[in-house]
Coordinates of C-alpha atoms (C1' of nucleotides) in Angstrom, one line a residue:
Chain A
M178 CA 15.1 24.1 13.9
E179 CA 18.0 23.2 11.7
Y180 CA 17.9 21.3 8.5
V181 CA 20.4 18.6 7.3
T182 CA 20.8 17.3 3.8
L183 CA 22.1 13.7 3.2
S184 CA 23.1 12.2 -0.1
F185 CA 23.0 8.6 -1.4
S186 CA 23.8 6.8 -4.6
S187 CA 20.6 6.7 -6.6
E188 CA 21.2 3.4 -8.2
F189 CA 19.2 1.6 -5.5
F190 CA 17.5 4.6 -4.0
N191 CA 15.4 6.5 -6.5
I192 CA 12.8 8.6 -4.9
K193 CA 10.2 8.4 -7.7
D194 CA 10.4 4.6 -7.7
T195 CA 10.3 4.5 -3.9
L196 CA 7.2 6.7 -3.6
E197 CA 5.2 5.8 -6.7
C198 CA 5.4 2.0 -6.3
G199 CA 2.3 2.0 -4.2
Q200 CA 3.6 1.5 -0.7
I201 CA 2.9 4.9 0.6
F202 CA 0.1 7.4 0.0
R203 CA 1.3 10.6 1.6
F204 CA 3.7 12.5 -0.7
L205 CA 3.5 15.2 -3.3
Y206 CA 5.7 16.8 -6.0
Y207 CA 7.7 19.7 -4.7
K208 CA 10.4 21.6 -6.6
K209 CA 12.9 19.1 -7.9
G210 CA 11.4 16.1 -6.2
Y211 CA 9.0 15.2 -3.5
L212 CA 7.8 16.0 0.0
V213 CA 7.3 12.8 1.9
F214 CA 5.1 12.7 5.0
T215 CA 5.1 10.1 7.7
E216 CA 3.5 10.2 11.1
D217 CA 4.1 13.9 12.1
K218 CA 7.3 14.3 10.1
C219 CA 8.3 15.5 6.7
A220 CA 11.3 15.2 4.4
Y221 CA 12.2 16.7 1.0
V222 CA 13.8 14.2 -1.4
Y223 CA 14.9 14.5 -5.0
T224 CA 17.0 12.3 -7.3
E225 CA 19.4 14.1 -9.7
N226 CA 22.6 13.1 -11.5
R227 CA 23.1 9.6 -9.9
F228 CA 22.4 10.9 -6.4
T229 CA 19.4 11.1 -4.1
Y230 CA 19.3 14.0 -1.7
L231 CA 17.3 14.0 1.5
T232 CA 16.6 17.1 3.5
C233 CA 15.0 16.9 6.9
F234 CA 15.2 18.5 10.4
S235 CA 18.5 17.4 11.9
E236 CA 16.7 15.9 14.9
H237 CA 14.9 13.6 12.4
K238 CA 18.0 12.4 10.7
E239 CA 18.1 8.9 12.3
Y240 CA 14.4 8.6 11.9
F241 CA 14.6 9.1 8.1
L242 CA 17.8 7.0 7.7
N243 CA 15.7 4.1 9.1
F244 CA 12.5 5.2 7.3
F245 CA 14.2 4.9 3.9
D246 CA 15.9 1.6 5.0
T247 CA 19.3 3.1 4.1
E248 CA 21.4 0.5 5.8
R249 CA 20.2 -2.4 3.7
D250 CA 22.1 -3.5 0.6
Y251 CA 19.5 -3.6 -2.1
S252 CA 22.0 -4.5 -4.8
L253 CA 21.9 -8.0 -3.3
I254 CA 18.2 -8.3 -3.4
V255 CA 18.0 -7.0 -7.0
K256 CA 20.8 -9.4 -8.0
R257 CA 18.9 -12.4 -6.6
G258 CA 15.9 -11.3 -8.6
L259 CA 17.9 -11.0 -11.8
T260 CA 19.5 -14.4 -11.4
L261 CA 16.3 -16.3 -10.5
D262 CA 15.0 -18.1 -13.6
N263 CA 11.4 -17.2 -13.5
G264 CA 10.7 -15.9 -16.9
D265 CA 10.8 -12.4 -18.1
I266 CA 8.7 -10.4 -15.8
L267 CA 10.8 -10.6 -12.6
K268 CA 14.0 -9.6 -14.3
K269 CA 12.4 -6.7 -16.2
A270 CA 10.6 -5.6 -13.0
C271 CA 13.9 -5.7 -11.0
E272 CA 15.6 -3.7 -13.7
F273 CA 12.8 -1.2 -13.9
G274 CA 12.2 -0.8 -10.1
K275 CA 15.7 -1.3 -8.7
G276 CA 15.5 2.2 -7.2
I277 CA 12.7 1.1 -4.9
R278 CA 13.4 0.9 -1.2
I279 CA 10.8 -0.7 1.1
L280 CA 10.0 2.0 3.6
N281 CA 9.9 1.4 7.3
Q282 CA 6.6 3.0 7.9
S283 CA 4.7 3.4 11.2
S284 CA 2.7 0.2 11.6
A285 CA -0.4 2.1 12.9
E286 CA -0.4 4.5 9.9
A287 CA 0.2 1.6 7.5
L288 CA -2.7 -0.4 9.1
I289 CA -5.2 2.5 8.8
S290 CA -4.0 3.4 5.3
F291 CA -4.3 -0.1 3.9
V292 CA -7.7 -0.7 5.5
I293 CA -8.8 2.4 3.5
S294 CA -7.1 0.9 0.4
Q295 CA -9.4 -2.1 0.1
N296 CA -11.4 -2.2 -3.1
N297 CA -10.3 1.4 -3.8
N298 CA -8.0 3.1 -6.3
I299 CA -4.7 4.8 -5.4
P300 CA -5.6 8.4 -6.3
R301 CA -8.8 8.1 -4.2
I302 CA -6.9 6.5 -1.3
K303 CA -4.5 9.4 -1.3
G304 CA -7.3 11.9 -1.4
I305 CA -9.1 10.3 1.6
I306 CA -6.0 10.1 3.7
E307 CA -5.1 13.6 2.9
K308 CA -8.5 14.8 3.9
I309 CA -8.3 13.0 7.2
C310 CA -4.9 14.5 7.9
K311 CA -6.1 18.0 6.9
E312 CA -9.1 17.9 9.2
L313 CA -7.6 16.0 12.2
G314 CA -3.9 16.4 11.9
E315 CA -1.7 19.1 13.5
S316 CA -0.6 21.9 11.2
K317 CA 3.2 22.2 10.8
R318 CA 5.7 23.9 8.5
F319 CA 8.6 22.3 6.7
L320 CA 10.9 24.5 4.6
D321 CA 8.3 26.9 3.0
F322 CA 5.5 24.4 3.0
D323 CA 2.6 24.0 5.4
Y324 CA 1.3 20.5 6.0
H325 CA -0.8 18.4 8.3
T326 CA 0.5 15.5 10.4
F327 CA -1.1 12.1 10.5
P328 CA -3.6 12.5 13.3
A329 CA -3.1 11.1 16.8
L330 CA -5.0 7.8 17.2
K331 CA -7.0 9.4 20.1
K332 CA -8.1 12.2 17.7
I333 CA -9.2 9.7 15.1
K334 CA -11.1 7.4 17.4
E335 CA -13.1 10.2 19.0
Q336 CA -14.7 11.1 15.6
P337 CA -18.3 10.1 15.0
L338 CA -18.9 7.5 12.3
E339 CA -20.3 10.4 10.2
F340 CA -16.9 11.9 9.9
F341 CA -15.5 8.9 8.2
I342 CA -18.5 8.7 5.9
K343 CA -18.0 12.3 4.9
A344 CA -14.3 11.6 4.2
G345 CA -15.5 9.2 1.5
L346 CA -14.8 5.9 3.2
G347 CA -18.2 4.4 2.5
Y348 CA -18.6 0.9 4.0
R349 CA -15.0 1.1 5.3
A350 CA -15.9 3.8 7.7
E351 CA -16.6 1.6 10.7
Y352 CA -13.5 -0.5 10.0
V353 CA -11.3 2.6 10.3
K354 CA -13.0 3.9 13.4
N355 CA -12.7 0.4 15.0
V356 CA -9.0 0.1 14.0
A357 CA -8.2 3.5 15.6
E358 CA -10.0 2.4 18.8
L359 CA -8.0 -0.9 18.9
L360 CA -4.7 0.8 18.2
D361 CA -5.2 3.3 20.9
S362 CA -6.1 0.7 23.5
D363 CA -5.2 -2.9 24.0
L364 CA -3.6 -3.6 20.7
N365 CA -0.2 -2.0 20.9
L366 CA 1.7 -2.7 17.7
K367 CA 4.8 -0.7 18.7
N368 CA 6.1 -3.7 20.6
A369 CA 5.0 -6.2 18.1
S370 CA 7.8 -6.1 15.5
S371 CA 9.7 -8.8 17.4
L372 CA 6.8 -11.2 16.8
S373 CA 7.1 -13.7 13.9
T374 CA 5.3 -13.2 10.6
E375 CA 3.0 -16.0 11.5
R376 CA 2.1 -14.7 14.9
L377 CA 1.6 -11.1 13.6
K378 CA -0.7 -12.5 10.9
E379 CA -3.0 -14.0 13.5
V380 CA -3.2 -10.7 15.3
L381 CA -3.9 -8.6 12.2
L382 CA -6.3 -11.0 10.6
G383 CA -8.4 -10.9 13.8
I384 CA -9.2 -7.3 13.1
K385 CA -12.4 -6.5 11.2
G386 CA -11.6 -5.0 7.8
V387 CA -8.2 -6.7 7.6
G388 CA -8.1 -9.7 5.2
P389 CA -5.1 -11.5 3.7
K390 CA -4.2 -8.7 1.3
V391 CA -4.3 -5.8 3.7
C392 CA -2.6 -8.0 6.3
D393 CA 0.3 -8.7 3.9
C394 CA 0.7 -5.0 3.1
V395 CA 0.8 -4.0 6.8
L396 CA 3.3 -6.8 7.4
L397 CA 5.5 -5.7 4.6
F398 CA 5.3 -1.9 4.9
G399 CA 4.6 -1.5 8.6
F400 CA 6.8 -4.3 9.9
H401 CA 9.3 -5.0 7.1
K402 CA 8.3 -8.6 7.1
T403 CA 9.4 -9.7 3.6
D404 CA 8.2 -13.3 3.6
V405 CA 4.8 -12.1 2.4
F406 CA 3.3 -11.5 -1.0
P407 CA 0.3 -9.2 -1.2
V408 CA -2.0 -10.3 -4.0
D409 CA -4.5 -7.7 -5.3
T410 CA -6.0 -7.4 -8.8
W411 CA -2.7 -6.3 -10.3
M412 CA -0.7 -9.2 -8.9
E413 CA -3.5 -11.5 -9.9
K414 CA -2.9 -10.3 -13.5
V415 CA 0.8 -10.9 -13.1
Y416 CA 0.2 -14.4 -11.8
R417 CA -2.1 -15.3 -14.7
Q418 CA -0.4 -13.5 -17.6
D419 CA 3.2 -13.7 -16.7
F420 CA 3.5 -16.9 -14.6
N421 CA 0.7 -18.7 -16.5
G422 CA -0.9 -19.5 -13.2
K423 CA -4.1 -21.4 -12.8
L424 CA -5.1 -20.9 -9.2
K425 CA -8.1 -18.7 -8.5
N426 CA -7.9 -18.1 -4.8
R427 CA -5.8 -15.1 -3.9
K428 CA -4.6 -16.5 -0.6
R429 CA -3.3 -19.6 -2.4
I430 CA -1.7 -17.5 -5.1
S431 CA 0.1 -15.5 -2.4
D432 CA 1.3 -18.8 -0.7
W433 CA 2.6 -20.0 -4.1
F434 CA 4.7 -16.9 -4.6
V435 CA 6.0 -17.0 -1.0
S436 CA 7.1 -20.6 -1.4
L437 CA 8.9 -19.5 -4.6
F438 CA 10.6 -16.4 -3.4
L439 CA 10.8 -17.0 0.4
N440 CA 12.3 -14.0 2.2
D441 CA 12.6 -11.9 -1.0
A442 CA 8.8 -12.3 -1.7
G443 CA 7.9 -8.9 -0.5
Y444 CA 10.6 -7.1 -2.4
F445 CA 9.9 -8.9 -5.7
Q446 CA 6.2 -8.3 -5.2
Q447 CA 6.8 -4.6 -5.1
Y448 CA 9.1 -4.6 -8.1
M449 CA 6.5 -6.5 -10.1
F450 CA 3.5 -4.5 -8.9
Y451 CA 5.3 -1.2 -9.9
Y452 CA 6.3 -2.6 -13.3
K453 CA 2.9 -4.1 -14.1
R454 CA 1.1 -0.8 -13.4
Y455 CA 3.7 1.1 -15.4
L456 CA 3.1 -1.2 -18.4
N457 CA -0.7 -0.6 -18.0
T458 CA -0.3 3.2 -18.1
V459 CA 1.9 2.9 -21.2
D460 CA -0.8 0.8 -22.9
N461 CA -3.5 3.2 -22.0
N462 CA -1.5 6.1 -23.5
D463 CA -1.1 4.1 -26.7
K464 CA -4.8 3.6 -27.0
R465 CA -5.4 7.3 -26.9
L466 CA -3.1 8.0 -29.8
Chain B
dT42 C1' -24.5 1.8 -18.1
dA43 C1' -21.6 -1.5 -16.5
dC44 C1' -17.1 -2.1 -14.8
dC45 C1' -13.1 -1.2 -12.0
dA46 C1' -10.1 0.1 -8.0
dG47 C1' -3.7 -2.4 -3.7
dG48 C1' -10.8 -6.7 -0.8
dC49 C1' -13.4 -8.1 2.9
dG50 C1' -17.4 -9.9 5.9
dC51 C1' -20.9 -12.9 5.9
dG52 C1' -24.0 -16.7 5.0
dC53 C1' -24.4 -21.0 2.8
dG54 C1' -22.9 -25.7 1.5
Chain C
dC189 C1' -12.9 -25.2 4.7
dG190 C1' -14.4 -22.9 -0.1
dC191 C1' -17.5 -20.1 -2.7
dG192 C1' -20.6 -16.2 -4.2
dC193 C1' -22.6 -12.0 -3.2
dG194 C1' -23.2 -7.3 -1.6
dC195 C1' -20.8 -3.4 -0.5
dA196 C1' -19.8 2.9 -0.7
dT197 C1' -17.6 5.9 -3.7
dG198 C1' -15.9 8.2 -7.8
dG199 C1' -13.8 7.7 -12.4
dT200 C1' -14.1 5.9 -17.3

DNA sequence: TACCAGGCGCGCG
DNA sequence: CGCGCGCATGGT
């Protein structure tokens, strides 16, 4: 198979920002940048000297052009964030995270990944997903690297509950098994992207293990619905500390942000989530000095 | 040891 | 409807 390498301006496509902002769990450092895994595919991406370079199998070129949302003009989104008058944090977050692109991930993979993410931390989420891929996925080679694909839904759903427990899923084990069963039967999400945000919400919230936050993440990362605003513990901090908010209920906090940012809500949420966590790691490093 | 992590289901009022 | 609680697991 042949490889192709594409290049983009890195101003609004920085691979570190795009991968480490929390929207995807399957990637690792490799040489000058990262290997990115999605479904059964892989790409090598690095950012250097104002450009981002993307290498993939030539037959996957269109797939990754869409995956990295390359056709969208992110300068307009960032500009809107910079001109909105909502205090400091949004502007700083836009400036800090303007290299982020919201990926067009597989909705099934996003759903399973974010069910795993609930009440969990990112390094552990990555570890669990990696383990599931290693044990159930197909072994493939990309450049000089051997990796495992995201498993077929059929393969996931036929595992006994014990498998998911051993993977470290704890009480989420039955949720994941149930979701795989749903996805591989009546609930076909592949033809669901045409549905409205509202309609998709009803479908997703009907699944056991999917609440408002997981639902919003799947809508944003798996369906590119941007009129949503996932609120987790970090965004709750942003709401209280940076917007001086008084609401307690996360669903209402989310609604409040959506009514404020409308169709940019999803993008701005990612910018602020990434920025807030960055500030936190800086603080923790200071404490250790 | 208690608390936290990209929360959610359930039972109660 | 809203609220409080328990929940598996591993790291600080």
